[in-house]
């Protein structure tokens, strides 16, 4: 995986989209798209299925996946990639919880909802997996599976009343932005250290 790909552009674009969307829905309840999605989900899915759909966002699912990804990269002596598997999601989760949610101040019931923390955690890990995959079939497969999982999670969170649709979209943008920016920075650090290590 190369840090020279346009990760900076992807990160910046996603961050801008997240901010714009957040400003549009800040402090509000249902937007138009939120209302349509909420009505469709509640009419089409039962509670048991909805609970099943949100399972991929649970810590006991995501933590082992991230740790396994990091361990495999350490075994391959790829420390920057191992660091990305742990640091990328952690930065995204903590920044979302302690900075973005209070900043945008969008409430759903008794909790801050934008961007969706469930989504940030899931998409951060999925983005790491996509970036660490070998270019080609593996990347396509992981991306497609991730999209399906995210779609199911979105339905589950809307139906269970955890989040609005726009919370999920904002969380997706933010997670991708943070992980791509983190990888770009880790790659730069690794490239700067490489001559020193080879010369020593």
Short mmCIF file of C-alpha atoms in Angstrom, two decimals, residues 53-141:
data_model
loop_
_atom_site.label_atom_id
_atom_site.label_comp_id
_atom_site.label_asym_id
_atom_site.label_seq_id
_atom_site.Cartn_x
_atom_site.Cartn_y
_atom_site.Cartn_z
CA UNK A 53 -28.17 -5.78 11.56
CA UNK A 54 -26.44 -3.50 14.08
CA UNK A 55 -24.18 -6.23 15.51
CA UNK A 56 -21.19 -5.27 13.30
CA UNK A 57 -20.96 -1.95 15.17
CA UNK A 58 -20.39 -3.60 18.55
CA UNK A 59 -16.98 -3.33 20.20
CA UNK A 60 -16.71 -7.08 20.64
CA UNK A 61 -16.89 -7.41 16.85
CA UNK A 62 -14.75 -4.45 15.76
CA UNK A 63 -11.92 -4.71 18.30
CA UNK A 64 -10.90 -8.28 17.36
CA UNK A 65 -10.99 -7.37 13.67
CA UNK A 66 -8.74 -4.34 14.19
CA UNK A 67 -6.36 -6.23 16.46
CA UNK A 68 -6.12 -9.14 14.01
CA UNK A 69 -5.38 -6.76 11.15
CA UNK A 70 -2.66 -5.08 13.21
CA UNK A 71 -1.17 -8.43 14.29
CA UNK A 72 -0.98 -9.71 10.71
CA UNK A 73 0.80 -6.55 9.63
CA UNK A 74 3.26 -6.81 12.51
CA UNK A 75 4.02 -10.38 11.50
CA UNK A 76 4.79 -9.03 8.04
CA UNK A 77 6.99 -6.34 9.62
CA UNK A 78 4.79 -3.56 8.32
CA UNK A 79 4.65 -1.36 11.37
CA UNK A 80 3.00 1.71 9.77
CA UNK A 81 0.13 -0.45 8.53
CA UNK A 82 -0.18 -2.13 11.93
CA UNK A 83 -0.31 1.30 13.54
CA UNK A 84 -3.03 2.40 11.11
CA UNK A 85 -5.25 -0.54 12.10
CA UNK A 86 -5.29 0.64 15.72
CA UNK A 87 -4.60 4.37 15.65
CA UNK A 88 -6.90 5.29 12.74
CA UNK A 89 -10.13 4.00 14.33
CA UNK A 90 -9.17 5.29 17.79
CA UNK A 91 -8.55 8.83 16.55
CA UNK A 92 -11.84 8.80 14.64
CA UNK A 93 -13.84 7.51 17.61
CA UNK A 94 -12.37 9.87 20.20
CA UNK A 95 -12.51 12.94 17.95
CA UNK A 96 -16.11 12.19 17.06
CA UNK A 97 -17.19 11.62 20.66
CA UNK A 98 -15.39 14.51 22.33
CA UNK A 99 -15.24 17.13 19.56
CA UNK A 100 -17.72 16.72 16.73
CA UNK A 101 -20.84 15.60 18.57
CA UNK A 102 -20.75 18.49 21.07
CA UNK A 103 -19.78 20.88 18.27
CA UNK A 104 -22.75 20.07 16.03
CA UNK A 105 -25.16 19.56 18.93
CA UNK A 106 -27.69 17.45 17.12
CA UNK A 107 -29.85 15.55 19.59
CA UNK A 108 -31.90 12.40 19.17
CA UNK A 109 -33.86 11.59 22.29
CA UNK A 110 -31.33 12.11 25.12
CA UNK A 111 -28.04 11.71 23.26
CA UNK A 112 -25.93 13.58 20.73
CA UNK A 113 -26.37 11.93 17.36
CA UNK A 114 -24.27 13.62 14.66
CA UNK A 115 -22.03 12.12 13.41
CA UNK A 116 -23.05 8.58 14.35
CA UNK A 117 -20.48 7.01 16.65
CA UNK A 118 -21.56 3.51 15.68
CA UNK A 119 -20.92 4.39 12.06
CA UNK A 120 -17.59 6.06 12.73
CA UNK A 121 -16.27 2.96 14.51
CA UNK A 122 -17.50 0.56 11.83
CA UNK A 123 -16.45 2.58 8.79
CA UNK A 124 -13.04 3.41 10.28
CA UNK A 125 -12.27 -0.30 10.62
CA UNK A 126 -13.70 -1.07 7.18
CA UNK A 127 -11.62 1.71 5.63
CA UNK A 128 -8.50 0.30 7.28
CA UNK A 129 -9.27 -3.12 5.80
CA UNK A 130 -9.72 -1.63 2.33
CA UNK A 131 -6.45 0.30 2.56
CA UNK A 132 -4.53 -2.73 3.81
CA UNK A 133 -5.92 -5.11 1.18
CA UNK A 134 -3.91 -6.02 -1.88
CA UNK A 135 -4.98 -3.85 -4.84
CA UNK A 136 -7.32 -5.72 -7.14
CA UNK A 137 -9.90 -8.37 -6.34
CA UNK A 138 -9.34 -8.27 -2.57
CA UNK A 139 -9.96 -4.54 -2.42
CA UNK A 140 -13.13 -4.84 -4.50
CA UNK A 141 -14.49 -7.72 -2.41
#
